[in-house]
Short mmCIF file of C-alpha atoms and ligand atoms in Angstrom, two decimals:
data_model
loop_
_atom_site.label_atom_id
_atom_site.label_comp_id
_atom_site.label_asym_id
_atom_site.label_seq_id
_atom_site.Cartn_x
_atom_site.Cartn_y
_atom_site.Cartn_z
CA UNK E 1 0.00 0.00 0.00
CA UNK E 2 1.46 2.86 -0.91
CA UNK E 3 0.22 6.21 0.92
CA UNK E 4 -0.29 9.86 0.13
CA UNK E 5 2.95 11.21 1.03
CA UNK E 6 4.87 8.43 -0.74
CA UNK E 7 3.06 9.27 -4.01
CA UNK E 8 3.70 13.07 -3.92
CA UNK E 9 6.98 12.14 -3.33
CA UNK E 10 8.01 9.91 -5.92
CA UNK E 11 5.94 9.85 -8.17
CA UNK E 12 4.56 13.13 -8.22
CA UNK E 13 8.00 14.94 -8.22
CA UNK E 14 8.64 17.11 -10.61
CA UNK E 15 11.22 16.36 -13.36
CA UNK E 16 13.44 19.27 -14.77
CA UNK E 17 14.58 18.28 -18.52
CA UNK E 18 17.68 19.29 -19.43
CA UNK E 19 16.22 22.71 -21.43
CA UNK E 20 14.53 23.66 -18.20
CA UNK E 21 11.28 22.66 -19.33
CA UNK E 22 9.49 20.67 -16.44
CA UNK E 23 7.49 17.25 -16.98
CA UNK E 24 4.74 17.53 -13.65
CA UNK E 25 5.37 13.51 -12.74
CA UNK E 26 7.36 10.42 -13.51
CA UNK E 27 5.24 8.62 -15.28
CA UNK E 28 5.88 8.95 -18.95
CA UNK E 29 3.48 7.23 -21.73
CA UNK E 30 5.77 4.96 -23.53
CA UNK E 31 5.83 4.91 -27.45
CA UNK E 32 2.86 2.66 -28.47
CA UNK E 33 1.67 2.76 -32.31
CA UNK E 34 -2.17 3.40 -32.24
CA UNK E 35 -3.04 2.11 -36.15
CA UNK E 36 -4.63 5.55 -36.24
CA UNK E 37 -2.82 7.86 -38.62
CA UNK E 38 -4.69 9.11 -41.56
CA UNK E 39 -4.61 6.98 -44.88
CA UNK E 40 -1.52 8.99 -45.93
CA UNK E 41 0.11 8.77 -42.51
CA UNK E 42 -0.79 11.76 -41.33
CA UNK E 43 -1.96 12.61 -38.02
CA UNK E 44 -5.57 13.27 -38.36
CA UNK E 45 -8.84 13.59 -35.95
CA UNK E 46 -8.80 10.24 -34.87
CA UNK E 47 -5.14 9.82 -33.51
CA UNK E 48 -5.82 13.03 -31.85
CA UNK E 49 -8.96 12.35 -29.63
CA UNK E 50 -6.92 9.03 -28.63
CA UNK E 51 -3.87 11.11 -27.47
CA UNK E 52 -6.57 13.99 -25.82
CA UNK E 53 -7.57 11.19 -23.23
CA UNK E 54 -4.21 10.54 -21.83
CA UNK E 55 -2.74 12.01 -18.64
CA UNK E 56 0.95 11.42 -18.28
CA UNK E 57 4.06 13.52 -17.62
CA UNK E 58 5.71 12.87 -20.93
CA UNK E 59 3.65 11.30 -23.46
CA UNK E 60 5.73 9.60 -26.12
CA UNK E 61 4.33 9.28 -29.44
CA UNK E 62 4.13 5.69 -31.59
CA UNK E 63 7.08 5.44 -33.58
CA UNK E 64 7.17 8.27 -36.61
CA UNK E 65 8.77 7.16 -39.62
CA UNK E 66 11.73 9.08 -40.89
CA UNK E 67 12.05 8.25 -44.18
CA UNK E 68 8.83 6.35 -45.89
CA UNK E 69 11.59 3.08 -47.23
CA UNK E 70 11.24 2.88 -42.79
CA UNK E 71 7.82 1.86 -42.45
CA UNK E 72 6.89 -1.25 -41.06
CA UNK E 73 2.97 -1.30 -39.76
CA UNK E 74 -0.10 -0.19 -41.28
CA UNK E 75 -0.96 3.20 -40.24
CA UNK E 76 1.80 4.62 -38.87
CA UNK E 77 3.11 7.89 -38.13
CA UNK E 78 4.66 9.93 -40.70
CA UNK E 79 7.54 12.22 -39.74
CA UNK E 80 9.32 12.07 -43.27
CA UNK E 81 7.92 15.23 -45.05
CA UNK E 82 6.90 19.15 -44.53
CA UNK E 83 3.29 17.81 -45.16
CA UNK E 84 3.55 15.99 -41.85
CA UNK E 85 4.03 19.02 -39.75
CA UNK E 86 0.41 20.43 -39.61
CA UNK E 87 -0.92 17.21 -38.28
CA UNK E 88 1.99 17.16 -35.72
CA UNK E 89 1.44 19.94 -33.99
CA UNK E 90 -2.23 19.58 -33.85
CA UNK E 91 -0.42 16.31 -31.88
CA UNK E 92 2.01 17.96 -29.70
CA UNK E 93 -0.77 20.58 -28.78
CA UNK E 94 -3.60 18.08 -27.51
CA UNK E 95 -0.69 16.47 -25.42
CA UNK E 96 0.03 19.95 -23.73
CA UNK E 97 -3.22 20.77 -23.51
CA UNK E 98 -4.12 17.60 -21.48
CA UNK E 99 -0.93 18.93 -19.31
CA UNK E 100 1.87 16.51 -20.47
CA UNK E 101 4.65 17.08 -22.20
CA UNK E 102 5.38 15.60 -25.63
CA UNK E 103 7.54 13.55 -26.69
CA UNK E 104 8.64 12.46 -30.23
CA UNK E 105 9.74 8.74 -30.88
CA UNK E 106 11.76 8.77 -34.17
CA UNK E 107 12.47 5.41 -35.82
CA UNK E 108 13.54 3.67 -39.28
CA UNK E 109 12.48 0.48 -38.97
CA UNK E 110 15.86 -0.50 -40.98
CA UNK E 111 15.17 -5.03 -42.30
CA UNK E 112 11.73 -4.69 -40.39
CA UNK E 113 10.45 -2.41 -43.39
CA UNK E 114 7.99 -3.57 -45.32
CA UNK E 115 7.64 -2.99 -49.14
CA UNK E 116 3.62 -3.32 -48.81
CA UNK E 117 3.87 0.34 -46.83
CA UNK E 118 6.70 1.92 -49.04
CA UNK E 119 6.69 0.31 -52.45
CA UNK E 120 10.46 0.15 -52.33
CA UNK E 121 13.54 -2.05 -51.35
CA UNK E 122 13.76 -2.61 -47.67
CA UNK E 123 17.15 -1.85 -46.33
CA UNK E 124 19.51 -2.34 -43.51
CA UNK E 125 22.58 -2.67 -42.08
CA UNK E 126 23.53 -6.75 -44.19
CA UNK E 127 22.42 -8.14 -46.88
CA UNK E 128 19.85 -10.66 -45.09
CA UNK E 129 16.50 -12.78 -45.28
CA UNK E 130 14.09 -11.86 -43.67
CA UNK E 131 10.71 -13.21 -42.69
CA UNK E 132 8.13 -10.92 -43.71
CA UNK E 133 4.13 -10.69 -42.26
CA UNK E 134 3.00 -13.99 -44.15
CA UNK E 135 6.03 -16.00 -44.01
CA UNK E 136 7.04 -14.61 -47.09
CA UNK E 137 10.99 -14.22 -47.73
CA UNK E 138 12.02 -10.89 -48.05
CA UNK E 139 15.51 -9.90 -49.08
CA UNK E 140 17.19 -7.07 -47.62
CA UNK E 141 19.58 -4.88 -48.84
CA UNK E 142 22.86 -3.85 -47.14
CA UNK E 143 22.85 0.23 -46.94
CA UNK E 144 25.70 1.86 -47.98
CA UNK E 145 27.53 4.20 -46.13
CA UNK E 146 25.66 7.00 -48.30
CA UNK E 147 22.53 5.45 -47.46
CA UNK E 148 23.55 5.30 -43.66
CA UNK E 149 24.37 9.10 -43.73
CA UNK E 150 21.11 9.98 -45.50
CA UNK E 151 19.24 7.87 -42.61
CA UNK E 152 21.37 9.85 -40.27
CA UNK E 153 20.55 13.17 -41.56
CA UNK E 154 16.69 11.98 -41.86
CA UNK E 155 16.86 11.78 -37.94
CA UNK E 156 17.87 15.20 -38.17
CA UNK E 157 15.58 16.80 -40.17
CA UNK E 158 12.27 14.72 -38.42
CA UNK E 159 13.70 16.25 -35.38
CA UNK E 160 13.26 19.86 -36.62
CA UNK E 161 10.17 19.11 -38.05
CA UNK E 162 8.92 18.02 -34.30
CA UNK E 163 10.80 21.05 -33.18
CA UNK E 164 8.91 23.44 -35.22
CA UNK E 165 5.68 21.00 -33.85
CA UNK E 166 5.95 21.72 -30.54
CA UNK E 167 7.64 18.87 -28.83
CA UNK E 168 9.33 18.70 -25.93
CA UNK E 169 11.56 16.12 -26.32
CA UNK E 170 12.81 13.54 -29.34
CA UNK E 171 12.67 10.28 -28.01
CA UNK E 172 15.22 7.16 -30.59
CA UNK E 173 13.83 4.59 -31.05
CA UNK E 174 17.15 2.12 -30.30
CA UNK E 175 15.23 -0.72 -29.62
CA UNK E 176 12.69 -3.76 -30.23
CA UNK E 177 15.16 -4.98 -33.41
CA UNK E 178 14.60 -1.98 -35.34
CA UNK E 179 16.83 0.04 -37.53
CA UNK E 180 19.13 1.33 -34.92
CA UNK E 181 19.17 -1.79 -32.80
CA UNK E 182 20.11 -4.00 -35.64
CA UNK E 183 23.58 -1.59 -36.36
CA UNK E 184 24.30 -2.65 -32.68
CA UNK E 185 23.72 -6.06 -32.60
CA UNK E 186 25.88 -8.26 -34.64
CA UNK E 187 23.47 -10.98 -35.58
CA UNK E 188 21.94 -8.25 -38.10
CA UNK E 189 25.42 -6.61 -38.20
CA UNK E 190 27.66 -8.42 -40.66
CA UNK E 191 29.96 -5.16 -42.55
CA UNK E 192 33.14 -5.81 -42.75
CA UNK E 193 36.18 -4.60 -40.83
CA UNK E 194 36.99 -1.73 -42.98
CA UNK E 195 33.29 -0.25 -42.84
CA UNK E 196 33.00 2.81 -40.31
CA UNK E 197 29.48 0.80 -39.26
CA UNK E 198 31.35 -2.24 -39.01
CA UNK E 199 29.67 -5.25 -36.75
CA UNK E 200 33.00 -6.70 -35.56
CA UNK E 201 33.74 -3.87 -33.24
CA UNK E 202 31.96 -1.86 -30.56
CA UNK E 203 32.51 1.42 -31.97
CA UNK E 204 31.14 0.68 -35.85
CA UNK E 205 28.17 -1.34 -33.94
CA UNK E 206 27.10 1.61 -31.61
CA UNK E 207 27.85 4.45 -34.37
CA UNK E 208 24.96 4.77 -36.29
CA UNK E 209 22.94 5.22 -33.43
CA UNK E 210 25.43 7.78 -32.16
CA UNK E 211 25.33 9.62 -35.39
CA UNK E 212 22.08 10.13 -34.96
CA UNK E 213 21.95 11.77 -31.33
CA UNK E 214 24.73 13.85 -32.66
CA UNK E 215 22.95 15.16 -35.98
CA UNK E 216 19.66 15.58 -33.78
CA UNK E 217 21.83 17.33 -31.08
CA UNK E 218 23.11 19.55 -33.61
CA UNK E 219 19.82 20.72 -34.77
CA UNK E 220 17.46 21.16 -32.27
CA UNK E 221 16.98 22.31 -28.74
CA UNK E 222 15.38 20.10 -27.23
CA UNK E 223 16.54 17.27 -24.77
CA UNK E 224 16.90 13.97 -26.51
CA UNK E 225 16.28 10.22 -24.95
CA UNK E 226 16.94 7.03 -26.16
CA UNK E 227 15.11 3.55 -26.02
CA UNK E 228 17.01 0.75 -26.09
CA UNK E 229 16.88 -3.41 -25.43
CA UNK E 230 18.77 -3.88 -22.40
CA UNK E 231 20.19 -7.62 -24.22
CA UNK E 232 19.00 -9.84 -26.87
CA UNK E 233 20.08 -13.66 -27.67
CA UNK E 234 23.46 -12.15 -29.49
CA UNK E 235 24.16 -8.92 -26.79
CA UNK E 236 25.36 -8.63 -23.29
CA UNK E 237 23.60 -6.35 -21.41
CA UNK E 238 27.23 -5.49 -20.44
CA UNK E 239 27.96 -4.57 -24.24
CA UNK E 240 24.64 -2.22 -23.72
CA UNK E 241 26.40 -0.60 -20.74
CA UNK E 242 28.63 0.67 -23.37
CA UNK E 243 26.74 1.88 -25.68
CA UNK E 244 24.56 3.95 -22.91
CA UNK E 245 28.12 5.23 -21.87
CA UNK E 246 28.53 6.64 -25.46
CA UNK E 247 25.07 7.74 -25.73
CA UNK E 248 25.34 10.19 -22.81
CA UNK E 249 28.39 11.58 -24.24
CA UNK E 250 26.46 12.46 -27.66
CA UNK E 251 24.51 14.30 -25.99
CA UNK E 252 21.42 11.80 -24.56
CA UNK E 253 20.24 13.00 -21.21
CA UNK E 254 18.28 9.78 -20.51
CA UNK E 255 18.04 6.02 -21.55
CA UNK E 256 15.54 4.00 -21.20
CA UNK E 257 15.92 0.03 -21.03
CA UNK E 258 13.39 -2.03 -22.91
CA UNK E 259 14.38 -5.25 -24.34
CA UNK E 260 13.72 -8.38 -27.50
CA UNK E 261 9.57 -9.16 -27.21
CA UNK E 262 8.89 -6.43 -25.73
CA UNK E 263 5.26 -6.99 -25.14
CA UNK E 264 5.35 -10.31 -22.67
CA UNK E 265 2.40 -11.07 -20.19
CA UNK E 266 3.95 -11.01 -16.87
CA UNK E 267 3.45 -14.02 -14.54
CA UNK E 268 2.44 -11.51 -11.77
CA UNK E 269 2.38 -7.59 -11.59
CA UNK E 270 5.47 -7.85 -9.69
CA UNK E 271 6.93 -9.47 -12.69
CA UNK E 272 8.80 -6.21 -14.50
CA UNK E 273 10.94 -8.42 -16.96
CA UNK E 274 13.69 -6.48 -18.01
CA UNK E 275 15.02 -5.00 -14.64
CA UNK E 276 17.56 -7.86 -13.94
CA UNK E 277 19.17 -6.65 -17.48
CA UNK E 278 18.82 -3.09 -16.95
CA UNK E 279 20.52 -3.09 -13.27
CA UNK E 280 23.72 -4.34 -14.54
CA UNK E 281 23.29 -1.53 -17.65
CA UNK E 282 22.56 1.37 -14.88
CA UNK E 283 26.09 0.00 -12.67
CA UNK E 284 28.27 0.27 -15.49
CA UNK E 285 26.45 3.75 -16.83
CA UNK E 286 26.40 5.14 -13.20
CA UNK E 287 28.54 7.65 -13.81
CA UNK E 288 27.43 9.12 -16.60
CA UNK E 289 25.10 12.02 -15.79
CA UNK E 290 22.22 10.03 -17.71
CA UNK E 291 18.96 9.71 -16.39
CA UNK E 292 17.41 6.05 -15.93
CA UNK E 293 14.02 4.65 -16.87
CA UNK E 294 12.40 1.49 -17.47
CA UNK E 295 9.26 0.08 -19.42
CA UNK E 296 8.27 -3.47 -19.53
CA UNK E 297 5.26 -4.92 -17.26
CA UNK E 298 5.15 -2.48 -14.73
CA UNK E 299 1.31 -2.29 -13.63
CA UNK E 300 0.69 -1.80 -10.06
CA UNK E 301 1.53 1.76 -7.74
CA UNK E 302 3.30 -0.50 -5.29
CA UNK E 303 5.60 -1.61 -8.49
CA UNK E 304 6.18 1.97 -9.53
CA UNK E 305 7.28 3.73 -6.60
CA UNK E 306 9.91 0.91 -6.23
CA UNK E 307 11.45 1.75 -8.93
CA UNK E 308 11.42 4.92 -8.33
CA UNK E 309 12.76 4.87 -4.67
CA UNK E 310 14.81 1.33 -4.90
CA UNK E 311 13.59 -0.18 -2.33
CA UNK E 312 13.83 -3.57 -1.05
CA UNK E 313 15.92 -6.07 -3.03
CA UNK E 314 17.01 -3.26 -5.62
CA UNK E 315 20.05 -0.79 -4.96
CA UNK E 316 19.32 1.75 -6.93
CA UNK E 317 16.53 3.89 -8.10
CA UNK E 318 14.90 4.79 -11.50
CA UNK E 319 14.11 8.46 -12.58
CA UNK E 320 10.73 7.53 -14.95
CA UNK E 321 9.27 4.33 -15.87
CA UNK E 322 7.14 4.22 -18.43
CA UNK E 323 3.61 2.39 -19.51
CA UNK E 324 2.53 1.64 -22.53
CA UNK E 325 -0.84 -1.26 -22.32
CA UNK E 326 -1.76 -0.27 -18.72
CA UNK E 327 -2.73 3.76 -20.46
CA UNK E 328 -3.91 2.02 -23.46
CA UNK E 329 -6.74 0.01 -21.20
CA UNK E 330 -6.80 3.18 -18.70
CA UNK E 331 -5.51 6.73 -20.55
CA UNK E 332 -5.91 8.06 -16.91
CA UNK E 333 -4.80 5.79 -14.78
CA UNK E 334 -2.24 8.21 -13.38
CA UNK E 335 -5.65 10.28 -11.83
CA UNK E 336 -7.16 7.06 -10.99
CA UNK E 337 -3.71 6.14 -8.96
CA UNK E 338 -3.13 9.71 -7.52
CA UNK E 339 -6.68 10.37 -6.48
CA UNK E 340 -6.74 6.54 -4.60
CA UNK E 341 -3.37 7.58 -3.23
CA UNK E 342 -5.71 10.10 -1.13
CA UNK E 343 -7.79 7.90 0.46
CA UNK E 344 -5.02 4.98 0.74
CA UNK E 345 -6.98 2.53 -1.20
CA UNK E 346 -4.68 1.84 -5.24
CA UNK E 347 -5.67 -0.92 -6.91
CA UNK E 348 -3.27 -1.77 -9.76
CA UNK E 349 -3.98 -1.41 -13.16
CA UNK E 350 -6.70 -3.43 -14.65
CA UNK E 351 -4.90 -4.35 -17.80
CA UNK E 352 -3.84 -7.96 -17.93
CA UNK E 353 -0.79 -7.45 -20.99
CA UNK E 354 -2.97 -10.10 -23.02
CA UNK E 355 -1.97 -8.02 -26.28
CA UNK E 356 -5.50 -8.09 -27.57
CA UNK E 357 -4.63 -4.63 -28.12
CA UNK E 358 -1.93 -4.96 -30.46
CA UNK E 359 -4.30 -7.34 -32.56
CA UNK E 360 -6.78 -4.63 -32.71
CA UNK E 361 -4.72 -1.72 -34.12
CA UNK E 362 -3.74 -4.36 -37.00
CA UNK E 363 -7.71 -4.59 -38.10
CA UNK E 364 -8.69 -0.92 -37.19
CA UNK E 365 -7.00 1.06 -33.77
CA UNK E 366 -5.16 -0.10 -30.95
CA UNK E 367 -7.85 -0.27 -28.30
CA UNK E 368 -8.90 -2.25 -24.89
CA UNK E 369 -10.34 -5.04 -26.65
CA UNK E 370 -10.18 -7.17 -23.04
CA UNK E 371 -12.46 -4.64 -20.76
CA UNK E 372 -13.41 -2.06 -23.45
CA UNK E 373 -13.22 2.04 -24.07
CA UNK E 374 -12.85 3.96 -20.46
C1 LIG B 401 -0.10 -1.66 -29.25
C2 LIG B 401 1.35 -1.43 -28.92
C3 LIG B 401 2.10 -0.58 -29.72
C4 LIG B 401 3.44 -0.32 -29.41
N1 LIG B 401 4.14 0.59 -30.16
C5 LIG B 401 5.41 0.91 -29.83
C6 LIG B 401 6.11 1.94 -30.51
O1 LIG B 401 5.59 2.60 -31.41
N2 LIG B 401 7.38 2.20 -30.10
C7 LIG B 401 7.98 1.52 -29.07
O2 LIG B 401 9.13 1.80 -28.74
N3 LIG B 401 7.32 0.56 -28.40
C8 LIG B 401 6.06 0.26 -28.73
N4 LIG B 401 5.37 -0.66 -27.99
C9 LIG B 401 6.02 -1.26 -26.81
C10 LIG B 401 5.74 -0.43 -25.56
O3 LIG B 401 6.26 0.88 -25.63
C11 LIG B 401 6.34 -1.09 -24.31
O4 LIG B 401 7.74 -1.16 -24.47
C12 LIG B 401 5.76 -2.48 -24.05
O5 LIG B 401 4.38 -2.53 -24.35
C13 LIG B 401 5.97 -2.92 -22.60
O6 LIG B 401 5.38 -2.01 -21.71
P1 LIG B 401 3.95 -2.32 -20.97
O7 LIG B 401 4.13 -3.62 -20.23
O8 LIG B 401 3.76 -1.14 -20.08
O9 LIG B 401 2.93 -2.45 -22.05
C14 LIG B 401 4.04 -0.94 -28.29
C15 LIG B 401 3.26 -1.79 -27.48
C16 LIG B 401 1.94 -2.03 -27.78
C17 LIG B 401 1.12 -2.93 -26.88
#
């Protein structure tokens, strides 16, 4: 049971961004693709009443594609053209309106492309097969370093666009196998030696994704944090502990540690599957002047302020975590938690992680398909 003055202060304490802008709690919205951009990709009324009903501190968008060739689900964002920019800050402004911050999650998807969205050749860091949606093979082509540099800049220029938008913050997408990820992690990783993105060495594997903080760093002014997996079957979460090393000195003033299937049902709500992972990440990054958060199965107050205090069996804290199907079931579950808080009575969320969600946005919008619309 957590009580009130707990919950004011944890949870409820304010965070100062790097810029000096200030997000009003810890809880941030992680990235979650709602199948509910326009047609074209554009944000449109429908996204927008979705994002209206969510109270967070910093709500991160679904994934916005950079450049179209890094598409990879029906009805995603577009952040790849001056079109885009109208129906982003009609975005950015329903988020501050409903008194969060916003956040932008940038992504290519890199070998999880699909040619269905784009109409072209899917690209990433090998030539590779990959499985595509219906067991279909789909060949990938390796980038070249051109290509890598245009990707870079693309990171760049979304940024500005989400600048000129109104957001807060640009949030990289690093994780969940996607374009940046797979630069890191050598089982998608196969340049050579003499490539400056090369997958036998820590340096080529982490700099594409430090190109990018750079080239967003140099372009905008607002803070920038990264998502990454804390392992995967082919990477240490020591080898991670590296990379966030390097990512704070691009620039990143927080990392936050997802990890491969990203979406499990927890055995329990105490079950918050990639902390192990991310504990050893945070003791080698300690140092670094980075901020810490976490996302993955984290549904009950008791769980949160935890990790936000590190108490009990944990040594150190967390600075956010994040939720992504617990706001999807309940957009204002942060109310329903602080107002309980009052009266000492916090029931945890009422999402189960059965990913009936997920399944919906495929057919027509991510939604509650388990206990309906709140
Ligand atoms: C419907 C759905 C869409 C998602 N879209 C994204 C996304 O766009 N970007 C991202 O980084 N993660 C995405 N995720 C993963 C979540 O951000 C989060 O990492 C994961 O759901 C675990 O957190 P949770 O247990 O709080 O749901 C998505 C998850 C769901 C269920």
């Amino acid at each position: 049971m957590v009580d009130q003055e707990t919950w004011e202060n944890t949870v409820l304490k304010k965070l100062k961004l790097p810029n000096g802008v200030v997000a009003s709690n810890r809880i941030m919205r992680a990235a979650t693709w709602m199948g509910q951009a326009e047609e074209d990709n554009r944000c449109g009324d429908t996204i927008i009443e979705t994002y209206g009903k969510i109270r967070a501190g910093i709500v991160v968008t679904g994934f916005q594609y950079v450049m179209h060739e890094g598409q990879s689900v029906r009805r995603m964002i577009s952040n790849s053209r001056q079109a885009d920019v109208d129906g982003l800050k009609r975005l950015a402004g329903i988020i501050h309106s409903s008194g969060g911050l916003a956040a932008a999650q940038l992504v290519h998807c890199g070998c999880k492309g699909l040619p269905k969205y784009s109409g072209r050749d899917i690209f990433g860091p090998s030539d590779m097969e990959v499985p595509g949606l219906k067991g279909e093979v789909i060949q990938v082509k390796a980038m070249t370093v051109d290509h890598v540099e245009r990707v870079t800049q693309a990171y760049a220029d979304a940024a500005k666009r989400a600048e000129d938008a109104g957001f807060d913050v640009i949030e990289l997408h690093g994780a969940h196998h996607y374009g940046l990820w797979q630069f890191f992690d050598p089982s998608y990783n196969h340049r050579p030696e003499n490539d400056p993105y090369t997958g036998t060495s820590i340096e080529g594997r982490c700099k594409a994704m430090i190109d990018a903080v750079r080239a967003i760093k140099n372009t905008v002014d607002i803070p920038i944090q990264v998502k990454v997996d804390s392992s995967s079957d082919t990477v240490r979460p020591e080898e991670v502990g590296e990379l966030t090393k390097r990512l704070a000195e691009a620039g990143a003033y927080c990392v936050l540690f997802s990890g491969p299937d990203p979406t499990r049902k927890p055995r329990d709500e105490e079950d918050v599957y990639f902390l192990n992972d991310a504990m050893v990440i945070r003791s080698i990054a300690q140092d670094s002047g980075l901020l810490f958060g976490l996302v993955g199965g984290i549904r009950s107050p008791e769980t949160v302020v935890k990790l936000l205090t590190g108490d009990g069996d944990m040594d150190a804290a967390f600075d956010v975590v994040q939720l992504s199907r617990p706001i999807i079931s309940e957009p204002k579950i942060m109310h329903r938690w602080t107002e309980e808080a009052k009266i000492g009575a916090q029931k945890p969320a009422r999402c189960i992680s059965c990913n009936r969600c997920f399944a919906a946005g495929l057919k027509g919008g991510v939604r509650c398909v388990q206990f309906g619309d709140e």
